[in-house]
Coordinates of C-alpha atoms in Angstrom, one line a residue:
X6 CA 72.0 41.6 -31.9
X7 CA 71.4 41.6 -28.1
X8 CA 71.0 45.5 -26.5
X9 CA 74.3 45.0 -24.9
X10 CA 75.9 44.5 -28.4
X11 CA 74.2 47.6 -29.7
X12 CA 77.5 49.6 -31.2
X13 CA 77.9 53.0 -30.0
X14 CA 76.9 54.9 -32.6
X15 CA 73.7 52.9 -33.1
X16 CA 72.1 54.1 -29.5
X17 CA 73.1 58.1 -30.0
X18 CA 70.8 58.9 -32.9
X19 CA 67.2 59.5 -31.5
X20 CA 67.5 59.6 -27.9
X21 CA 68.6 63.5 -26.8
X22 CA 65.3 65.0 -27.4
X23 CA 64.1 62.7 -24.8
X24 CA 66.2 63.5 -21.8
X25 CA 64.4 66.5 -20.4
X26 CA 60.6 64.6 -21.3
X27 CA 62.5 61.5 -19.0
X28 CA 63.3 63.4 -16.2
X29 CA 59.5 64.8 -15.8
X30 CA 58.2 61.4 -15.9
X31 CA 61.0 60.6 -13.4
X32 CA 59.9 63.4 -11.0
X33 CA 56.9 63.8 -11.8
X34 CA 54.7 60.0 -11.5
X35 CA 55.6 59.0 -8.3
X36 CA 54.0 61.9 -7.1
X37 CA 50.5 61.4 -9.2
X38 CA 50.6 57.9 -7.5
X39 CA 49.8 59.3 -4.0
X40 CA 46.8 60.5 -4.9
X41 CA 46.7 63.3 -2.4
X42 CA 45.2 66.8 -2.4
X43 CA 46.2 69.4 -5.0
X44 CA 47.7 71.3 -2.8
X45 CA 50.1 68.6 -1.3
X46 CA 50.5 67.9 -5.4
X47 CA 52.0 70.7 -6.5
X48 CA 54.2 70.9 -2.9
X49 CA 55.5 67.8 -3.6
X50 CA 57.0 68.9 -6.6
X51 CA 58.2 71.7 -5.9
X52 CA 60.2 70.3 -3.0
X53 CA 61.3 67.6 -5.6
X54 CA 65.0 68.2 -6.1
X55 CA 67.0 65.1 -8.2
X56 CA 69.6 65.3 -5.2
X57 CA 66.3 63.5 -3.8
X58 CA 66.4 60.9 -6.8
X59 CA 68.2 57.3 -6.4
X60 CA 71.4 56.5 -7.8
X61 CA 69.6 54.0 -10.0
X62 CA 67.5 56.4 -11.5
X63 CA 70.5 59.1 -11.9
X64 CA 72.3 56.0 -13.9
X65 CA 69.6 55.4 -16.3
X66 CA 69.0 58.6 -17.0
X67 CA 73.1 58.5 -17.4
X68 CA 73.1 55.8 -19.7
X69 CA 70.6 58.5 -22.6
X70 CA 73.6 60.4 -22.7
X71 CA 76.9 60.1 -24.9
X72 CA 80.2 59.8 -23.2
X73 CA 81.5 62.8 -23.9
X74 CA 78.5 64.1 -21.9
X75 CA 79.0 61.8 -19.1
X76 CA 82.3 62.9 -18.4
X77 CA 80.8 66.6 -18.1
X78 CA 78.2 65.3 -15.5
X79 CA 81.3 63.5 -13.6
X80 CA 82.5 66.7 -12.7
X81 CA 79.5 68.3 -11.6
X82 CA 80.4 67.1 -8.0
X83 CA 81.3 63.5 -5.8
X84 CA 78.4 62.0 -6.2
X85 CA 77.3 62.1 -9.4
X86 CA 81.2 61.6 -10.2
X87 CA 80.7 58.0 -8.6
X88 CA 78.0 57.5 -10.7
X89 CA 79.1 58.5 -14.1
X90 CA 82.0 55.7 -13.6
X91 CA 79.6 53.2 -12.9
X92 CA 81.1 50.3 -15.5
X93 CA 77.7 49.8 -16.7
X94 CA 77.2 52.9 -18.7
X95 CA 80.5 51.9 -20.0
X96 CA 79.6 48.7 -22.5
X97 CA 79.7 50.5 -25.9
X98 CA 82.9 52.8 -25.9
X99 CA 84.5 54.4 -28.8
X100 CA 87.8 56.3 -28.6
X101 CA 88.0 57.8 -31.9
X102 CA 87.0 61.5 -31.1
X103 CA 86.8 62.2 -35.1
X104 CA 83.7 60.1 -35.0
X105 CA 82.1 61.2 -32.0
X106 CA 84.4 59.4 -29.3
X107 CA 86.1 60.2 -26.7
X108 CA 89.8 61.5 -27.2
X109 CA 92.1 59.7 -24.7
X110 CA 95.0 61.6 -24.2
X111 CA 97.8 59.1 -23.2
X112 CA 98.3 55.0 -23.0
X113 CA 98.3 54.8 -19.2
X114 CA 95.2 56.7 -18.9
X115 CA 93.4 54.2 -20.9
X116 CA 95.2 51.8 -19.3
X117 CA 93.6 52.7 -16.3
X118 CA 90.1 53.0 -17.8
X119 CA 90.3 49.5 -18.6
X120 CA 90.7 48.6 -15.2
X121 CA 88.5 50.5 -13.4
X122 CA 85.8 52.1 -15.9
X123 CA 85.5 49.2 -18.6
X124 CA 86.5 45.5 -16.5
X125 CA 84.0 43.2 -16.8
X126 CA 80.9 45.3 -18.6
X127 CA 82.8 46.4 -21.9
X128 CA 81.2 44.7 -25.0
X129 CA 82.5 46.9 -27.9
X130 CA 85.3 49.2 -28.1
X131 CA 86.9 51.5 -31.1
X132 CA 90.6 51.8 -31.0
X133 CA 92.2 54.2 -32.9
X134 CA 96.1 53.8 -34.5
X135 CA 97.6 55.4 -31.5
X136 CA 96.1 53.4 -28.8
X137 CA 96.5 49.8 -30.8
X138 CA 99.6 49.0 -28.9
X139 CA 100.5 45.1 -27.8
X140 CA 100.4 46.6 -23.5
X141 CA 96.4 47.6 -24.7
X142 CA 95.3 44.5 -26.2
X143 CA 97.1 43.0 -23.3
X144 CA 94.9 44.6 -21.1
X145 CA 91.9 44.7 -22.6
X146 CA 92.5 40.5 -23.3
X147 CA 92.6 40.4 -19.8
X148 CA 90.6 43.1 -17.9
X149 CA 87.1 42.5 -20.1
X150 CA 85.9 39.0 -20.6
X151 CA 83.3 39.8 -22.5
X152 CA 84.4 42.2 -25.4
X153 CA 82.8 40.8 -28.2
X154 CA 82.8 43.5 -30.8
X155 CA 86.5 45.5 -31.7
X156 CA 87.0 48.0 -34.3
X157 CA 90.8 48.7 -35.1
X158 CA 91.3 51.8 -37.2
X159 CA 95.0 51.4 -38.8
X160 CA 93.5 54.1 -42.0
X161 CA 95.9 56.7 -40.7
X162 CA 99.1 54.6 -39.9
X163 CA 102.0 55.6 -41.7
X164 CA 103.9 53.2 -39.1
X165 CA 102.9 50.4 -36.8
X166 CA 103.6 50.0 -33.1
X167 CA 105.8 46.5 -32.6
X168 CA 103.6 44.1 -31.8
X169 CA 106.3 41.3 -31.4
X170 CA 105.9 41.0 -28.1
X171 CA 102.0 40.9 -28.0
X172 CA 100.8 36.9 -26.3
X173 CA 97.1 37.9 -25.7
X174 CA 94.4 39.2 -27.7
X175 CA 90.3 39.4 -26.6
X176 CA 89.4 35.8 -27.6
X177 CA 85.6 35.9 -27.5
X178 CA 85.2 38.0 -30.3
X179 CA 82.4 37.9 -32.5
X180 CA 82.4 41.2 -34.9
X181 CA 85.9 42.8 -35.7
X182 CA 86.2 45.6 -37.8
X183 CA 89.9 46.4 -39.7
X184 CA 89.9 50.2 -41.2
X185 CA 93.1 49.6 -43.4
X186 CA 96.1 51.5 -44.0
X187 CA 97.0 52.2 -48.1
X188 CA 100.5 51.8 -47.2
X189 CA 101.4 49.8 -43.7
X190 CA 101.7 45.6 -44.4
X191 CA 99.9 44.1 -41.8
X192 CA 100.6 40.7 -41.9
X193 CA 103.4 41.1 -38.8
X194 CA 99.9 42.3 -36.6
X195 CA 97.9 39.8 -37.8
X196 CA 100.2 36.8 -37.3
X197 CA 99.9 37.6 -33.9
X198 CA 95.9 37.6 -33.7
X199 CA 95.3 34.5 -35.9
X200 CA 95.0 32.0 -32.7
X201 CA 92.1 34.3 -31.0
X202 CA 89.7 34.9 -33.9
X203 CA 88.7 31.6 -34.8
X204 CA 85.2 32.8 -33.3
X205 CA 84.9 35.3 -35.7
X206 CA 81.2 35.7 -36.9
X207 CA 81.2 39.3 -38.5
X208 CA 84.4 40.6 -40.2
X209 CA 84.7 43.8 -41.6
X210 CA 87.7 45.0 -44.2
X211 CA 87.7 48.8 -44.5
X212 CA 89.8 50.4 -47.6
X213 CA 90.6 53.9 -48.4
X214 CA 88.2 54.1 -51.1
X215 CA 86.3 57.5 -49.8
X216 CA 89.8 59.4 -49.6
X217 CA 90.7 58.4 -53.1
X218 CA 91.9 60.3 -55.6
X219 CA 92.7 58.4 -59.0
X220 CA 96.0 58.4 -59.3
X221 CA 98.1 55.6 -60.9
X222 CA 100.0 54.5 -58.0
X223 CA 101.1 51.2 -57.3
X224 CA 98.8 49.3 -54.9
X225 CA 99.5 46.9 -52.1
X226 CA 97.8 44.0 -50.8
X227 CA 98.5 45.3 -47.1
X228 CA 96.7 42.4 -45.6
X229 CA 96.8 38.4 -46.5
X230 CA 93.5 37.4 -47.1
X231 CA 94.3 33.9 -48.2
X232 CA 96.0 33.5 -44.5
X233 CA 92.9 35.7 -42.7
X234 CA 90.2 33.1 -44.6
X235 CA 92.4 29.7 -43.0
X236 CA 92.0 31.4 -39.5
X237 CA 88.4 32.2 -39.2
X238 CA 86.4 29.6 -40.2
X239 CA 82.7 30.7 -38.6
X240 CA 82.3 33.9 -40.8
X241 CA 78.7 34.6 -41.2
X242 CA 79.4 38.1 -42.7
X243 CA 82.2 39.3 -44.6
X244 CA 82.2 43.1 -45.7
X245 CA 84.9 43.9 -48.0
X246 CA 84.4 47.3 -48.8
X247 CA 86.0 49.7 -50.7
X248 CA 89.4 47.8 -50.9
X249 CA 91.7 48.5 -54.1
X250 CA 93.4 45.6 -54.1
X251 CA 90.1 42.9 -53.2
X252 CA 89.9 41.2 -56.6
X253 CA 87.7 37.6 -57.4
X254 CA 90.3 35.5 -55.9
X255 CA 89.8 36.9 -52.6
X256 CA 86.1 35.6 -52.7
X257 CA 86.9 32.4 -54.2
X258 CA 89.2 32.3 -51.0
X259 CA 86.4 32.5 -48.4
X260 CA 84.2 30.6 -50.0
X261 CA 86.4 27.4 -49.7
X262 CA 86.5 27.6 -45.9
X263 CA 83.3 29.8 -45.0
X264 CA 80.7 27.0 -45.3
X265 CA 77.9 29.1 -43.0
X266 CA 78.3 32.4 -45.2
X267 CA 75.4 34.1 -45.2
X268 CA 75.8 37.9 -46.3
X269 CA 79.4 38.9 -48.8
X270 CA 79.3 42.4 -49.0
X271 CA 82.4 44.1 -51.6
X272 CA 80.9 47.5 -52.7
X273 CA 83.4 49.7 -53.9
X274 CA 85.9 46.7 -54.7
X275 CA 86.4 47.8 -58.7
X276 CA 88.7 45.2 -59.3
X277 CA 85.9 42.1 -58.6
X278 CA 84.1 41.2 -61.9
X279 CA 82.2 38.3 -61.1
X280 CA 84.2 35.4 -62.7
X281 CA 84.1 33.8 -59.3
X282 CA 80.4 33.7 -58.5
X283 CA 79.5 30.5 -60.0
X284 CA 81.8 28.9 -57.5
X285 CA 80.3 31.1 -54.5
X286 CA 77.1 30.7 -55.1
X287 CA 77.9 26.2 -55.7
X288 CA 79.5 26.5 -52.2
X289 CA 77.6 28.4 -50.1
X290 CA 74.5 27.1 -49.6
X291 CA 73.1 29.6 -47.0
X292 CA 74.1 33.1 -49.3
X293 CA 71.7 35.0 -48.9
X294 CA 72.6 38.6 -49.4
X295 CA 75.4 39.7 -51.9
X296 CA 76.3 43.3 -52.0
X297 CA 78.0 44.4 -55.5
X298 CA 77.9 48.2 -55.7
X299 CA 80.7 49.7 -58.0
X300 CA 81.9 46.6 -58.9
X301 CA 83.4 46.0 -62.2
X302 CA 80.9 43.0 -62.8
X303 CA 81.0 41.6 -66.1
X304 CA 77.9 40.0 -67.7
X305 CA 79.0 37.1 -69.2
X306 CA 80.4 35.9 -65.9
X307 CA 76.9 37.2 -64.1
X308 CA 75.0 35.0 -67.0
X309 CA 77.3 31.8 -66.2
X310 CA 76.3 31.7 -62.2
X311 CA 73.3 29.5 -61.5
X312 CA 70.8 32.0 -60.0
X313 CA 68.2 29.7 -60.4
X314 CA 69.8 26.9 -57.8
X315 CA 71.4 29.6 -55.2
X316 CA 69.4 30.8 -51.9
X317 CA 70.1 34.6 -53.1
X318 CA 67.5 36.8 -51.6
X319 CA 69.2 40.4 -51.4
X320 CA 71.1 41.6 -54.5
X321 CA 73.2 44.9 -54.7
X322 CA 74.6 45.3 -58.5
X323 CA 74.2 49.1 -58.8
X324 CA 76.6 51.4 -60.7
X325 CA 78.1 48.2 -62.9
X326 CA 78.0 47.8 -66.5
X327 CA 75.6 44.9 -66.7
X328 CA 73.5 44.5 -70.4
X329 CA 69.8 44.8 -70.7
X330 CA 70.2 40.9 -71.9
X331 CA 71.9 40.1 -68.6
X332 CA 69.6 41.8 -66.5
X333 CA 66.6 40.0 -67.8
X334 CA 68.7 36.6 -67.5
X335 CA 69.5 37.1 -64.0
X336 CA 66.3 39.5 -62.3
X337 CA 63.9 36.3 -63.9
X338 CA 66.4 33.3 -62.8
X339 CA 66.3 34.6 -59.0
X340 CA 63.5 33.0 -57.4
X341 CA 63.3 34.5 -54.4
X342 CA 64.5 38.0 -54.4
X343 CA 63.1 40.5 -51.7
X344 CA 65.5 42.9 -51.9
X345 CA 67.3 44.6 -55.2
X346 CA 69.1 47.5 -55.7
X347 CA 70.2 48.3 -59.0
X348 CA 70.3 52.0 -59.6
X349 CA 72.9 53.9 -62.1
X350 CA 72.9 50.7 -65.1
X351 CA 72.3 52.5 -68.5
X352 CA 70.6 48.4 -68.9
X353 CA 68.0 49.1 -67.0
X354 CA 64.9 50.0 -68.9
X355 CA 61.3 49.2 -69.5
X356 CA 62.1 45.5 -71.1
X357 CA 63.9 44.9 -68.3
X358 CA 60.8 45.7 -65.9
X359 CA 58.7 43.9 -67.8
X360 CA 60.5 40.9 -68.1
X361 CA 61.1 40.7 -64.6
X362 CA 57.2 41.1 -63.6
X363 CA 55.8 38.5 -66.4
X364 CA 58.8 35.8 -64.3
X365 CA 56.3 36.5 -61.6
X366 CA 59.6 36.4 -59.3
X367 CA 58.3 39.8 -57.7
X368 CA 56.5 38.4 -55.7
X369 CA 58.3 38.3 -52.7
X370 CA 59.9 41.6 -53.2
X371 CA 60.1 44.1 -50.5
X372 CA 62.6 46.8 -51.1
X373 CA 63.1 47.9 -54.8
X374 CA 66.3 51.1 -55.3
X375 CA 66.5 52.1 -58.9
X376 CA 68.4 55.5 -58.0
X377 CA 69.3 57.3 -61.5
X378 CA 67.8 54.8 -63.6
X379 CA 66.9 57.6 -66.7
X380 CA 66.0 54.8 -69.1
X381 CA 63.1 53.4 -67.3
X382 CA 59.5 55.2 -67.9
X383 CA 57.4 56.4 -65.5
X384 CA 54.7 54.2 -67.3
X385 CA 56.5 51.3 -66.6
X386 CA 57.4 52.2 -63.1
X387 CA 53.6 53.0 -62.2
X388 CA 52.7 49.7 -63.8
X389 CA 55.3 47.9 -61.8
X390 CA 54.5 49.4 -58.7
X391 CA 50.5 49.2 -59.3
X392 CA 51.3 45.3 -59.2
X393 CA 53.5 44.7 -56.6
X394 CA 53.7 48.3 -54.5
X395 CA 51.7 46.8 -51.6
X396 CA 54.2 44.5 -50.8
X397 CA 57.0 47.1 -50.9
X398 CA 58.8 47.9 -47.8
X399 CA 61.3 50.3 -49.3
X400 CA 60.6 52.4 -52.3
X401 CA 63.9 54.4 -54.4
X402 CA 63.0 56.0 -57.0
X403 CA 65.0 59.4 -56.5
X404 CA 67.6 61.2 -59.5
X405 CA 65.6 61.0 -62.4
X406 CA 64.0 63.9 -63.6
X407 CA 61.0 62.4 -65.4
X408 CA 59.8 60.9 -62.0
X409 CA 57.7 63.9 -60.7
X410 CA 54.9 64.4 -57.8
X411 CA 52.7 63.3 -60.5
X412 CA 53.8 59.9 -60.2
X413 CA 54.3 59.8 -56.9
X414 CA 50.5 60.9 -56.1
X415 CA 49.3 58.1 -58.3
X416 CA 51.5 55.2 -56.5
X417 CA 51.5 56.4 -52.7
X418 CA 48.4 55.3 -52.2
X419 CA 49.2 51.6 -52.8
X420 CA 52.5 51.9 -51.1
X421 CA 50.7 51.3 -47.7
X422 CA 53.4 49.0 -46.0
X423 CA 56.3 51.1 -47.4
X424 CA 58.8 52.1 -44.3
X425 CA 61.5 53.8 -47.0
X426 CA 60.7 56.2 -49.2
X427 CA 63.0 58.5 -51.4
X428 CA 62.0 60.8 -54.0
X429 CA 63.2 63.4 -55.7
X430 CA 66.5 64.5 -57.8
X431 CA 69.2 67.5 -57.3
X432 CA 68.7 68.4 -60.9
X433 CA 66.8 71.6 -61.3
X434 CA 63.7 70.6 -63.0
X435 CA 61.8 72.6 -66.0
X436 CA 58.2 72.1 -63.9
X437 CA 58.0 72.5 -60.3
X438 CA 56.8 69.9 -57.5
X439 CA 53.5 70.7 -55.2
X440 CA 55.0 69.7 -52.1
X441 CA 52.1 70.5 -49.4
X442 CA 49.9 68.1 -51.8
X443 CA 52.9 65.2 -52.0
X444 CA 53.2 65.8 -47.9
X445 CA 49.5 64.9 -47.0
X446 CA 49.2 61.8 -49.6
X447 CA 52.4 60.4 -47.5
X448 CA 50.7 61.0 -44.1
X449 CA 47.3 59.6 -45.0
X450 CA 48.7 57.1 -47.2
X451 CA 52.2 55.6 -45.0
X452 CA 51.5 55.2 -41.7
X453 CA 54.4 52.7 -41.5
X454 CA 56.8 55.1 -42.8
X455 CA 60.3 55.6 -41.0
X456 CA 62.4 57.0 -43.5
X457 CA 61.6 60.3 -45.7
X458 CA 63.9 61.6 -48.5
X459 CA 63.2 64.6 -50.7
X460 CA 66.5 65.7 -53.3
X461 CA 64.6 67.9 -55.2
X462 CA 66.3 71.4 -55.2
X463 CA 64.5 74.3 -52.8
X464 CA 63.7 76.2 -55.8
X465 CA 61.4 73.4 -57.6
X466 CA 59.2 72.7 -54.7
X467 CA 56.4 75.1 -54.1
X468 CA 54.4 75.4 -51.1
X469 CA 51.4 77.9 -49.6
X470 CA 51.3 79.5 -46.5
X471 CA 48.8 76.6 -45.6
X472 CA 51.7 74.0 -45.7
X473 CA 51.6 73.6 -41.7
X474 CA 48.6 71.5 -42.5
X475 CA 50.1 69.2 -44.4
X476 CA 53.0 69.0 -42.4
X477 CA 50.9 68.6 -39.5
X478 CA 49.6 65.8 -41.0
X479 CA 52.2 64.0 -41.9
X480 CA 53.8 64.6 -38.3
X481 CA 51.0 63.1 -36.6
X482 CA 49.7 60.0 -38.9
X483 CA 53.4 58.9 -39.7
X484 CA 54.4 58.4 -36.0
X485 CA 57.0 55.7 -36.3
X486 CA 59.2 58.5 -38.7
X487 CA 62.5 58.5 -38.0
X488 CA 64.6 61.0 -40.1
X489 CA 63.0 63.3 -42.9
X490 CA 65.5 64.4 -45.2
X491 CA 65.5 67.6 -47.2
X492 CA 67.4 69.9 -49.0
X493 CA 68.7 73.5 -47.4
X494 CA 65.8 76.1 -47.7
X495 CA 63.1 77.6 -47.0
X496 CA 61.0 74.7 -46.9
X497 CA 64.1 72.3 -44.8
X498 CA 63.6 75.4 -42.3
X499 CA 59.1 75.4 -42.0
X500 CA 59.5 71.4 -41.4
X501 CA 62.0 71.7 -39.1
X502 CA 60.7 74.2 -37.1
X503 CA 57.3 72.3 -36.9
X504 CA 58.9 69.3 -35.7
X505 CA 60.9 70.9 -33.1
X506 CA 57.4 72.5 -31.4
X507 CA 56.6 69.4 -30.7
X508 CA 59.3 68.0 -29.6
X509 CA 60.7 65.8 -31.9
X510 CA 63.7 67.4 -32.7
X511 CA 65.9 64.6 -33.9
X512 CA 63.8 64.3 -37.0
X513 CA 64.1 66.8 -39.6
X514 CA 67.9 66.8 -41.1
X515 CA 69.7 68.4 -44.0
X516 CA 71.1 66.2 -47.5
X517 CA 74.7 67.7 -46.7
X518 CA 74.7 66.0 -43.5
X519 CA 72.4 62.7 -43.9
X520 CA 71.3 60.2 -46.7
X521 CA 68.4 57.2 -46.8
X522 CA 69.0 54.2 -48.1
X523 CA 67.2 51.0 -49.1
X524 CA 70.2 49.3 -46.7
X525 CA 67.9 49.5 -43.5
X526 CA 65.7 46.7 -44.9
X527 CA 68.5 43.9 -45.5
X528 CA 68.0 40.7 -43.1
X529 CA 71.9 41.6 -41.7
X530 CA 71.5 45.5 -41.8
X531 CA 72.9 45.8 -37.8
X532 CA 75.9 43.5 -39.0
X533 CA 77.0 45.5 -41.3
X534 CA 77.2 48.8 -40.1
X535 CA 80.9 50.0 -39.5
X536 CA 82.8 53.6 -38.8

């Protein structure tokens, strides 16, 4: 994706620790370039006031900030007022305050931001139920040009605004993301937006699956997927997630008209068990990624696909029900695989492994998630990872209790291309892990390393009062980290404190509130992100 298309949740992650660093550079290197006596130095800055800055340098320092924090800066007085509305720091809006956005209190007022605050520079926009009404669209179909990217949240809708009346919709778009209602039909909306989404490149299905409670209730098919698949021909993505109602028909359906598929994502769809994929994976030719997690995959249908003939390169089949026998059929039939995640199947084991790294189809692999797999050996893992570890770009090997800091000393080493890394399990464990020692193998041994996960309970890891060290380390080889993950304690509290002092304060984060996944590595990782 282009930086304009970047959503808004994408650009807020790492940047606040950098606002005050940007405005010294701001203030401060013009100055340096004068060259002139100390004296007149350290005058000049102290005269230095950012009423004396440009409006072009107020903007971009603007456009570090969230929205929410831009509006507080519009009312620090005219100016900077005049600024803050600039439509340029206005491409990537989202309205949904429950995730971060902006809270909009009333249709003409967003009405009027459309007009004056979003027009022309608007690329993306979240809408929430409230604010989906036909007048909106309206506006928004004509007002901004170029909106390319839409998310729609209808997940709260217990009744839809009349849309009968509704004759324009944004026709350029190229990502739209649906967040579905359990209970509101929307075939009388989506009648209406059939003629504009022929574009379509990235379409995104949103169920209620993370509310759900099992209960035995009858289940809808709130949305026509048979109809949706007639009227958007150029899908490249499709992510079906978490929809109860999504069954193997529904991919048999876009694979008749989607010839340029390249990524089918249905995680969390538990009615799909495969008996469709040997006509997906005959019809399109340009699959590359398939995303299975918590399906209700069968084996005998997995068997019956030809593997061996499709362009698969990133498979997803964790937490399914798939057979040792199948696993070895399918892991040594894929030719090309460089990305597989296959963690929670009781199938999993050493034969499996072993299989798999006689095919020599390892080869190419780059990101390997085994999360929870209890019946593979750390023998078998070290041997597998001796071969093919310095090829690995993501390494998940986290909830089993047998996989200790004693096999994670041995392997780091060779992982020296590894950006992911997740260890660890929320099981107390009878032994405890040597964290300081783990900590400075990572930082001499990963300089690549963006993404650090540790789930091993506070009261197994066990650290001296020398542990700076190794956190030093590790904080200054590993510069390219991102987010280090780690359970509340006393140890979550030492790293995080040390990363704060020097200034790196978007770092260090907690398990309640952040996970790492394998995902980041997948050729269409920026498509797929939603919510």
């Amino acid at each position: 994706m282009s930086d304009y298309e970047q959503t808004f949740f994408e650009r807020a992650a790492d940047r606040k620790g950098g606002n005050l660093i940007l405005m010294d550079a701001l203030l401060i290197t013009p100055i340096k370039m004068r060259k002139r006596s100390s004296q007149i130095f350290l005058n000049s800055i102290f005269e230095t006031t950012i009423e004396k800055l440009p409006d072009k340098v107020i903007l971009h320092i603007f456009s570090y900030l969230s929205h929410l924090e831009i509006c507080r800066m519009a009312m620090v007085c005219r100016r900077w007022r005049t600024i803050a509305y600039d439509t340029k720091l206005w491409k990537n809006v989202s309205l949904r305050p429950e995730v971060s956005g902006l809270h909009v209190g009333s249709l003409e007022q967003l009405l009027q931001m459309i007009s004056v605050r979003f027009s022309a520079s608007l690329r993306y926009i979240e809408l929430p139920i409230e604010l989906i009404t036909h007048t909106v669209l309206h506006e928004l179909a004509s007002k901004c040009p170029n909106l390319t990217h839409m998310l729609l949240d209808f997940s709260t809708a217990m009744q839809l605004h009349d849309f009968s009346e509704m004759q324009a919709f944004p026709a350029k778009l190229r990502y739209m993301c649906i967040c579905l209602s359990e209970v509101i039909f929307m075939e009388g909306f989506m009648r209406k937006i059939y003629n504009f989404i022929n574009g379509l490149e990235v379409l995104h299905l949103i169920g209620t699956y993370e509310k759900g409670e099992e209960e035995e209730e009858e289940i809808y098919e709130v949305i026509n997927v048979h109809k949706l698949k007639s009227a958007t021909p150029n899908l490249r993505v499709i992510n079906l997630y978490g929809i109860n109602f999504i069954d193997d028909s529904h991919i048999d359906a876009f694979s008749s008209n989607c010839i340029q598929l390249e990524c089918l994502a249905v995680n969390y769809c538990s009615k799909v068990t495969g008996s469709t994929l040997k006509p997906l994976l005959a019809r399109s030719k340009q699959l590359k990624c398939l995303l299975m997690n918590g399906t209700d995959l069968k084996s005998e249908y997995v068997m019956q696909a030809e593997w061996d003939k499709c362009s698969v390169q990133e498979l997803d089949i964790s937490g399914t029900d798939l057979s040792t026998e199948c696993l070895i059929d399918l892991l040594t039939r894929i030719p090309s695989l460089r990305f597989i995640s296959a963690g929670q199947i009781n199938g999993f084991n050493d034969s499996v492994l072993k299989a798999w790294a006689e095919s020599g189809n390892p080869k190419t692999l780059v990101a390997l998630d085994i999360d929870s797999s209890d019946n593979i050996s750390d023998e078998a893992l070290g041997r597998f990872i001796t071969r093919y570890g310095a090829q690995l770009q993501a390494c998940v090997l986290s909830g089993m209790t047998h996989i200790t800091d004693q096999l994670w000393m041995t392997i780091l080493p060779i992982l020296v291309n590894v950006k992911i890394i997740v260890m660890g399990t929320t099981e107390r464990l009878i032994g405890n892990i040597h964290v300081d020692q783990l900590m400075d193998t990572i930082g001499s041994s990963c300089p690549a390393l963006e993404r650090l996960e540790l789930r091993w309970d506070p009261e197994n890891l066990r650290f001296s009062d020398k542990s700076q060290k190794a956190i030093d380390m590790l904080r200054v080889k590993c510069l390219k980290l991102r987010c280090l993950v780690l359970s509340d304690g006393r140890y979550y509290e030492t790293v995080k404190a040390n990363f704060e002092r020097a200034d790196r304060t978007t770092v260090v984060r907690t398990t309640t509130s952040c996970r790492v996944s394998a995902y980041h590595v997948l050729s269409n990782y920026n498509d797929l992100i939603f919510n």
